[in-house]
Amino acid sequence: MVTESDIEHIAELADIGISKDEVPEFTTQFNAILDYFEVLDTVQGESAPAVGITNVFRDDEPRPCLPQEAALANAGSTEDGFIKAPRVM
Amino acid sequence: MAGTLQFSPDDRYNAFITTCREAPFGDGALAGTAVAVKDNISTAGIRTTCASRILESYVPPYDAHVVGLLREKGAAIVGKTNMDEFGMGTTTETSAFGPTRNPADPSRVPGGSSGGSAAAVAAGLVPMALGTDTGGSIRCPAAFCGIVGLKPTYGRVSRYGLVAYANSLEQIGPMARTVEDVSRLMSVIARYDPHDSTMLDRPYDHQPSAEIKGLRVGIPEEYFGEGVDPRVAGTVRDAIGVLEELGAETVPVSIPGMRHALAAYYVICTSEASSNLARFDGVRYGPAVDTRKSWHEAYQDLRLELFGTEVRRRIMLGTFALSAGYAGRYYAKAQVARRNIKEDFERAFCDADVIAGPTMPTVAFRLGEKTDPLSMYLSDILTVPANLAGIPAISVPCGRVDGLPVGLQLMGRQFEDERVVDAAFAYEQEVRA
């Protein structure tokens, strides 16, 4: 059972903005979905070992990549060849 | 011969987000053939929105591997098709560019999330299209619109350039009006790509064959049970009868893990989505964030404004399912359920060569009919097992209920895409004759 304050906390963790009037609806829907997920409590078996799966490695060699201009082409905000992000501090 | 294709379709069903009025094409097996591409597959120079406002003006600087292959074989990329936002949905109603309508009945949805691709093919605007299938997103709209759609074996088609949503489940695949065209498109896109480390080098070079004498067709009881419209089940049973007349034999099989499939699927896909969609923060692509605000405040405001409700709901569900204290209960259990289903299929394929059942439990819904997310999720019950197990599955039209198309789903062993194509081809040839 998740509460409205849980929903606000999850939205915060996920960096998903949530408006005040959405909170009750999201809470109801979450609880219905989580109720349904309870069927997983009846799954038999402890863990799922990776069977027949191998890593695919390659040598770490420099290869051609996107030119700086193309890499910046879709950024909404740039400065001196860099992408501008919001302040962290 | 190379040239330019003029493309100005009457898009009354809102199948396209972007169309290319003048589409260049080259020489090759698909020379001059109009191919529509789902809008979550990158096309250099053609905007790729994933049906989301957050990518409304994003123009990829490179082609997805499959798009490069299409161009190499001479196809004309004529447009980008409508879809559920980031592939999250079963109806194409969550698109930020408005819903697509079903050409078989415009008051109904085309299915999702590759609904635009299915509608473009069904309406005759293009002969073939690419879709993507994470939990049934090629097969569902193929069934609802009355066309053919193939979800290839996981790892058979490169996902390089596909905007990832749930990458352990999703595959790019072909959609067309006939099995033969689906097979033709598959042979173009299933080529090795070193950019995708989950890919195996198993090119598809196959001419469909209608010879299915002795084919063992497994019938899982779980595919005809509760929640499946009896008229849909009956139509599909009749179609299986056609396969028997052609010399196939039916055997009962069981996928007991089905009861966990849907919950496992939604835990895994939302978990992967919560990680994959973290990149949409408006910094490297998309509109600029407000740099006067703080990091979290700026992202939250932008994502509230530009992500649709279903996308935000799934990111939050995934964040919750992976959070400390719950990951063992949800994500770890879902992975066990996934392995159990894979083993169920392996057992079933000891007795059967292909497994047959309905693609969707009902015919196409009316627009706006499904408002509750859980009831929408429940309609994916018959398609998600193939994605969890990574096996190939095709949907081929097999009749109508209330005038609306019904799809026969045929699933095969890993890397036996050719066999499901042949079984679908045999059925199609017989009913068309």
XYZ file of C-alpha atoms in Angstrom, chain A residues 2 7 10-19 22 25-26 29-30 32-34 36-49 51 56 63 66 70-72 74-77 83-88, chain B residues 57-59 61 197 259-260 262-264 266-267 283-286 288-289 291-296 298-300 303-304 307 309 312-313 315-317 319-320 329-330 333-337 339-340 373-374 377-378:
102
model
C 1.577 3.306 -1.028
C 3.958 9.015 -4.476
C 8.896 8.570 -5.749
C 8.268 11.480 -8.126
C 11.070 13.365 -6.409
C 13.473 10.403 -6.730
C 12.584 9.941 -10.394
C 12.908 13.656 -11.175
C 9.351 13.525 -12.461
C 7.403 16.636 -11.653
C 3.961 15.912 -10.287
C 1.171 18.414 -9.763
C -2.453 14.350 -9.878
C -5.132 9.598 -8.943
C -1.547 8.316 -9.256
C -3.584 3.655 -9.857
C -0.285 2.662 -8.223
C -4.214 -1.175 -8.151
C -1.101 -2.033 -10.186
C 0.928 -3.055 -7.117
C -1.722 -6.993 -9.327
C 2.071 -7.341 -8.967
C 1.474 -9.355 -5.774
C 1.084 -12.436 -7.968
C 4.903 -12.378 -8.124
C 4.965 -13.449 -4.462
C 3.921 -16.915 -5.689
C 6.806 -17.299 -8.170
C 8.753 -20.500 -7.512
C 12.556 -20.395 -7.614
C 15.178 -18.392 -5.811
C 17.237 -16.503 -8.344
C 17.661 -16.311 -12.058
C 21.225 -17.301 -12.963
C 22.469 -19.197 -18.484
C 30.929 -9.405 -25.932
C 37.071 5.254 -33.776
C 30.199 12.556 -34.154
C 26.632 17.563 -34.828
C 26.774 16.607 -31.174
C 25.694 20.124 -30.193
C 20.163 19.307 -30.797
C 21.105 21.004 -27.527
C 18.750 23.817 -26.597
C 21.390 25.823 -24.818
C 26.252 22.223 -23.585
C 24.768 24.432 -20.901
C 23.102 22.668 -17.966
C 21.269 23.949 -14.909
C 23.348 24.813 -11.850
C 24.136 21.978 -9.465
C 12.220 19.059 -32.721
C 14.953 16.430 -32.322
C 16.730 15.633 -35.598
C 22.603 13.158 -36.633
C 26.605 -6.072 -28.620
C 0.129 -16.434 -14.730
C 3.197 -14.425 -13.775
C 2.192 -9.855 -17.269
C 3.325 -8.719 -13.827
C 6.907 -9.752 -14.622
C 5.479 -4.645 -16.408
C 8.030 -4.741 -13.578
C 20.120 19.249 -21.864
C 21.693 17.372 -24.797
C 18.578 17.164 -26.931
C 15.143 18.591 -26.674
C 16.569 23.996 -23.318
C 16.105 23.669 -19.580
C 19.395 27.219 -16.375
C 18.465 29.796 -13.728
C 16.769 27.102 -11.707
C 18.542 24.375 -9.758
C 19.332 21.009 -11.400
C 16.418 18.990 -9.964
C 14.665 22.496 -13.774
C 14.401 18.801 -14.755
C 11.229 18.174 -12.812
C 9.573 16.580 -17.481
C 6.191 17.438 -15.954
C 6.237 13.928 -20.760
C 1.004 10.847 -18.109
C 5.597 9.562 -16.093
C 3.559 6.755 -14.523
C 9.079 5.936 -14.914
C 7.681 6.246 -11.378
C 6.599 2.586 -11.257
C 11.751 3.800 -9.881
C 9.612 2.270 -7.138
C 10.182 -8.323 -4.064
C 9.524 -6.980 -7.549
C 11.048 -12.035 -8.638
C 10.189 -10.777 -12.103
C 13.516 -12.072 -13.403
C 12.814 -15.506 -11.906
C 9.353 -15.474 -13.505
C 13.344 -17.500 -16.635
C 10.462 -19.839 -15.738
C -3.985 1.761 -16.908
C -4.288 -1.694 -15.335
C -1.995 -3.570 -19.340
C -4.152 -6.721 -19.068
